mmCIF file of C-alpha atoms in Angstrom:
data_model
loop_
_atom_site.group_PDB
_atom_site.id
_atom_site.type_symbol
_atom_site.label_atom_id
_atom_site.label_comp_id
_atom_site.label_asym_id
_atom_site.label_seq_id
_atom_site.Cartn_x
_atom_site.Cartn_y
_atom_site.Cartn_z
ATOM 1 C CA UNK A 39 0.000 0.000 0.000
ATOM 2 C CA UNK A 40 2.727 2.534 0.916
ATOM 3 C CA UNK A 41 3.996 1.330 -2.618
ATOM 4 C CA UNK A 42 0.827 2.662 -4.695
ATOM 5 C CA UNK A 43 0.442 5.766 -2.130
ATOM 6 C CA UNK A 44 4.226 6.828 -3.095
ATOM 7 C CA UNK A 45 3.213 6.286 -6.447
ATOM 8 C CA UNK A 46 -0.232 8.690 -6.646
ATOM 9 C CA UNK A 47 2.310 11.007 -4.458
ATOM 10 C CA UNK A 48 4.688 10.979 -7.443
ATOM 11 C CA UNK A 49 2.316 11.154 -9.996
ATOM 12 C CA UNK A 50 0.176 14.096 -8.571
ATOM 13 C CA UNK A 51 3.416 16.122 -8.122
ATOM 14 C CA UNK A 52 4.723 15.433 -11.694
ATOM 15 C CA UNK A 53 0.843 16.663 -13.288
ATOM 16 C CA UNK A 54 1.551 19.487 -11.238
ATOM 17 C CA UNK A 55 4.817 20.669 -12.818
ATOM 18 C CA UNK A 56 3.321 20.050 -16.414
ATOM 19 C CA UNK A 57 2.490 22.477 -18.532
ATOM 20 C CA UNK A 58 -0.739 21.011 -20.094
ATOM 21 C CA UNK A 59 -2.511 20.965 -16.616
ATOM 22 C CA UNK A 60 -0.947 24.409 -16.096
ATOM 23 C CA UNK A 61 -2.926 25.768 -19.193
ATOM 24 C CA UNK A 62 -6.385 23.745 -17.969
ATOM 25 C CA UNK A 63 -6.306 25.590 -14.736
ATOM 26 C CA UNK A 64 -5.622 28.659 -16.793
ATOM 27 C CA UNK A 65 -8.657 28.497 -18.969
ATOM 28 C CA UNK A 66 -11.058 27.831 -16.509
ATOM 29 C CA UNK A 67 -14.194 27.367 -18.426
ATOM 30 C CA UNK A 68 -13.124 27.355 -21.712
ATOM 31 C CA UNK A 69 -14.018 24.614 -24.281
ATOM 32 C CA UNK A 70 -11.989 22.066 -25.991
ATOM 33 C CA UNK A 71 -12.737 24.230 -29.221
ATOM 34 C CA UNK A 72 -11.189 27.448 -28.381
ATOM 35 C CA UNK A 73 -8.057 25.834 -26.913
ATOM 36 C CA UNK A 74 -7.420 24.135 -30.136
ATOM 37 C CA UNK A 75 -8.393 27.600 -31.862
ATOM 38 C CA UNK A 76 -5.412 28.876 -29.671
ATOM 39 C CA UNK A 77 -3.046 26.250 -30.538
ATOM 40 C CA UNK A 78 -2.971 26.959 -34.101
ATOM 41 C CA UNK A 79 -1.074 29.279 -36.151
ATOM 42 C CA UNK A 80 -1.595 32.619 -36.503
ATOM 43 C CA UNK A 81 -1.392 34.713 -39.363
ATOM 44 C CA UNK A 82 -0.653 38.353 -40.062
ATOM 45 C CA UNK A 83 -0.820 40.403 -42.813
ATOM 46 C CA UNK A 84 1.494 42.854 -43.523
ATOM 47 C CA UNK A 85 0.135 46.134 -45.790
ATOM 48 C CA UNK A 86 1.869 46.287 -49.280
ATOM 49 C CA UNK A 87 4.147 49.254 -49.877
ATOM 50 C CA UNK A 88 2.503 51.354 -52.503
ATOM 51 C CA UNK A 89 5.155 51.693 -55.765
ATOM 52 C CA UNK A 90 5.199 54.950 -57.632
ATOM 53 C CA UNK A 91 4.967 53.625 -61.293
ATOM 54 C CA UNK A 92 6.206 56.799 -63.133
ATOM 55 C CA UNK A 93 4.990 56.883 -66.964
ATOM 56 C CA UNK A 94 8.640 58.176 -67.659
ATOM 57 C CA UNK A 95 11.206 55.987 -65.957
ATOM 58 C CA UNK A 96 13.939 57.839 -67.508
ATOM 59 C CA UNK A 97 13.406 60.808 -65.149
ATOM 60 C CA UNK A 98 14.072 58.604 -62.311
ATOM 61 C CA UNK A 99 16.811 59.628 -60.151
ATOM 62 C CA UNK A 100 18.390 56.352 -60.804
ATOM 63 C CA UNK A 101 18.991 56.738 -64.413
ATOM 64 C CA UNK A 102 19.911 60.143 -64.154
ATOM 65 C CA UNK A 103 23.674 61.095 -64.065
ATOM 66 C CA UNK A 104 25.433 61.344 -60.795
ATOM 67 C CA UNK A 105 26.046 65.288 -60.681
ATOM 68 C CA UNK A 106 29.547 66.227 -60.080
ATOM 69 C CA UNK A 107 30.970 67.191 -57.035
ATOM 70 C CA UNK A 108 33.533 70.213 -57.437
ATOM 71 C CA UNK A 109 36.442 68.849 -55.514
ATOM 72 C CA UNK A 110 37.503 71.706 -53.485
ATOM 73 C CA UNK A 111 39.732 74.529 -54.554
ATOM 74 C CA UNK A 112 43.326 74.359 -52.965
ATOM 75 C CA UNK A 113 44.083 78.384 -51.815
ATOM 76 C CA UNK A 114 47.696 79.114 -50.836
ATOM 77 C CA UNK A 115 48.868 82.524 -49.958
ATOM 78 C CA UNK A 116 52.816 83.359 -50.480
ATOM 79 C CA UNK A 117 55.040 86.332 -51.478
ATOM 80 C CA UNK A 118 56.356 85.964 -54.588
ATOM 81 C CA UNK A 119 58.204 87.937 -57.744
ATOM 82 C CA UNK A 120 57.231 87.702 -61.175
ATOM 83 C CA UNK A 121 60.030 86.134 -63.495
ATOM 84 C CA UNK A 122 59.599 88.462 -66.347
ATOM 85 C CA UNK A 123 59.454 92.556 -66.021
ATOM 86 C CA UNK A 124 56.105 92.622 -68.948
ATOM 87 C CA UNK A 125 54.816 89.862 -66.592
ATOM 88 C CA UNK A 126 54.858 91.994 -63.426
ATOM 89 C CA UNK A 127 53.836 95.424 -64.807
ATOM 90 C CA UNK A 128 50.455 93.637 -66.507
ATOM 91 C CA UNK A 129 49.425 91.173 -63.550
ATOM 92 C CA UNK A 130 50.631 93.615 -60.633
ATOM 93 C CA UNK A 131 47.347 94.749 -59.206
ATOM 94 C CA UNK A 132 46.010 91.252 -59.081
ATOM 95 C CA UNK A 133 45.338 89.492 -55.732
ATOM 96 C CA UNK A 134 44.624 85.949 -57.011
ATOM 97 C CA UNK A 135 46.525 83.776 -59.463
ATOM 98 C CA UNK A 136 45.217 80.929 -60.904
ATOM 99 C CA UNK A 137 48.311 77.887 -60.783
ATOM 100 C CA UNK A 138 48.099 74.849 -63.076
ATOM 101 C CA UNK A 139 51.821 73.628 -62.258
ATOM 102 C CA UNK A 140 54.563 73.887 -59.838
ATOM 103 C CA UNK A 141 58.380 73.274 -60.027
ATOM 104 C CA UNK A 142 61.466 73.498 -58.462
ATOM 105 C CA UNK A 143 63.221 74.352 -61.735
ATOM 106 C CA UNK A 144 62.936 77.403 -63.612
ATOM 107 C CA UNK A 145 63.894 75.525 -66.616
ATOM 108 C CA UNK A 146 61.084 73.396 -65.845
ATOM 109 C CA UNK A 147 58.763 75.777 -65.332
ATOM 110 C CA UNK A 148 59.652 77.294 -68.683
ATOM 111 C CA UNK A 149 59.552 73.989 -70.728
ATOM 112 C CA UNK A 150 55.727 73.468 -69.177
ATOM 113 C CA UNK A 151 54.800 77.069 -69.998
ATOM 114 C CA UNK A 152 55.951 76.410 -73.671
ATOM 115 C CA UNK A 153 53.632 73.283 -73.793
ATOM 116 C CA UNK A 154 50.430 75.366 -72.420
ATOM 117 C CA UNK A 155 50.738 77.872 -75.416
ATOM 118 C CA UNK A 156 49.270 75.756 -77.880
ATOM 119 C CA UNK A 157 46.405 74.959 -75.785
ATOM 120 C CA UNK A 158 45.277 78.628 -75.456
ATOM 121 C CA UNK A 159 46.612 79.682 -72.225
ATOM 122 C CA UNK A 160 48.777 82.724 -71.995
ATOM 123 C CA UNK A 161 50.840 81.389 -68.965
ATOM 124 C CA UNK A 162 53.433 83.171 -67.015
ATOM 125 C CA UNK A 163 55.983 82.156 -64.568
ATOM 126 C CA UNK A 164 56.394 83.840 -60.899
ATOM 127 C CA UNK A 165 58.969 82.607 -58.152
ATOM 128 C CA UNK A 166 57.406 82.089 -54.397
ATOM 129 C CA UNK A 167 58.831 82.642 -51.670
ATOM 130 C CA UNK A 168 59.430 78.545 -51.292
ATOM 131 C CA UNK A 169 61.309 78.910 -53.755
ATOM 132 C CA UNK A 170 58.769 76.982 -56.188
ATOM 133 C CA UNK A 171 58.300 78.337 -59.870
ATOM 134 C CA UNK A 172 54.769 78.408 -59.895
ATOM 135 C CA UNK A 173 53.165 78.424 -63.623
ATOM 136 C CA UNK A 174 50.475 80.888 -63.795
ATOM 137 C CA UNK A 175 47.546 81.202 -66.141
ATOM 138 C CA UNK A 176 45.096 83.630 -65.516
ATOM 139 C CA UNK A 177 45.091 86.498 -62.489
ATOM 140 C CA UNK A 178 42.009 88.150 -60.805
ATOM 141 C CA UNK A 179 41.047 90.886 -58.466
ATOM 142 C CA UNK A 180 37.870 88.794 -57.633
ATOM 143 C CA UNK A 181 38.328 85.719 -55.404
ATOM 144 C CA UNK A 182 34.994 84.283 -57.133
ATOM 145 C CA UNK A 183 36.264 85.140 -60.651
ATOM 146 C CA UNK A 184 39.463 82.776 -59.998
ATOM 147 C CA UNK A 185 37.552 80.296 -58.092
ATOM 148 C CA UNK A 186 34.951 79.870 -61.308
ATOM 149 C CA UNK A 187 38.363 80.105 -63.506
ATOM 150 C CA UNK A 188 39.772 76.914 -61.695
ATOM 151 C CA UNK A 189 36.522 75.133 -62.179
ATOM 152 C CA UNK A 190 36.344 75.905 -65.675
ATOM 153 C CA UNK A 191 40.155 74.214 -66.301
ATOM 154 C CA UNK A 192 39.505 71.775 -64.500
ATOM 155 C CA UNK A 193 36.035 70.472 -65.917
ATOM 156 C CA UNK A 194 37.275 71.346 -69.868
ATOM 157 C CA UNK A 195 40.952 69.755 -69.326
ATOM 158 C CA UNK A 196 41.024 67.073 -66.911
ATOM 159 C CA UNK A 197 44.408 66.380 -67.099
ATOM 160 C CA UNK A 198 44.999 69.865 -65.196
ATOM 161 C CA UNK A 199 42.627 68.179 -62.205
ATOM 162 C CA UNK A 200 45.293 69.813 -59.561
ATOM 163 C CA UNK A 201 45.337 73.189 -60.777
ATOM 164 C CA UNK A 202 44.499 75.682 -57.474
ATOM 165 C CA UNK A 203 44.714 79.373 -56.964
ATOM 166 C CA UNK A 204 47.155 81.572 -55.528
ATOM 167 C CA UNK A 205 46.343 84.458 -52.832
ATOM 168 C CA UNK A 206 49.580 87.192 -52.855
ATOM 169 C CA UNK A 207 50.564 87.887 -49.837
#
């Protein structure tokens, strides 16, 4: 007897720890029907994302070309002394020179101004301060004049991507 007493014992404390009797006690009063209702899946719907169908896809910003960042303008400001006397007396009163190459040779300098002639530009040569020949091809008094300058050279030759301007000091 002690035998089938341990066992109801046993058996009574295992139902307790179940989780099916758990859920009986819970739903006191409710059917077999709705607990079956609550054991199947569920389903949500999700709304669909409304898609602008343009009649011109074209337009889209996706097909459209990437527009061009300016890469910034390099500004330097130095003393410096222009290497030819006609240079100096027609670019003196100009603040801002727009520079398209730099050397450490005057030679150099010279041999790159020679090459920029036959492309249109009217370069001249000035020494800095550095001690750099800087090659020169167009001065302002405007800051915003240069600046569109530098933009111009470098969207129409792109080989001259580095060119920069030039603030005397």
């Amino acid at each position: 007897m002690k035998k089938i007493m341990v066992a109801v014992l046993a058996l009574g404390v295992l139902s307790s720890g179940c989780k099916v009797f758990e859920k009986l006690k819970k739903d006191d009063g409710q059917t077999t029907d709705t607990m079956q209702e609550d054991t199947q899946a569920k389903v949500f719907s999700v709304p669909a994302t409304t898609s602008d169908v343009r009649e011109n896809p074209t337009s889209d910003r996706m097909y459209e070309e990437p527009e061009e960042t300016e890469k910034p303008v390099r500004v330097q400001s130095e003393t410096f002394t222009f290497a030819q006397k006609e240079d100096q007396i027609k670019n003196e009163s100009s603040t801002y020179f727009v520079i398209i190459g730099s050397f450490s040779s005057n030679e150099n300098a010279n041999r790159y101004k020679q090459e920029l002639i036959p492309q249109g530009f009217n370069p001249i040569v000035l020494h800095s301060e550095t001690g750099y020949y800087r090659v020169c091809v167009n001065s302002y008094n405007e800051e915003l004049e240069a600046r569109k300058r530098v933009h111009q050279i470098r969207n129409n030759y792109p080989k001259y991507a580095d060119t920069w301007l030039l603030i005397k000091k």
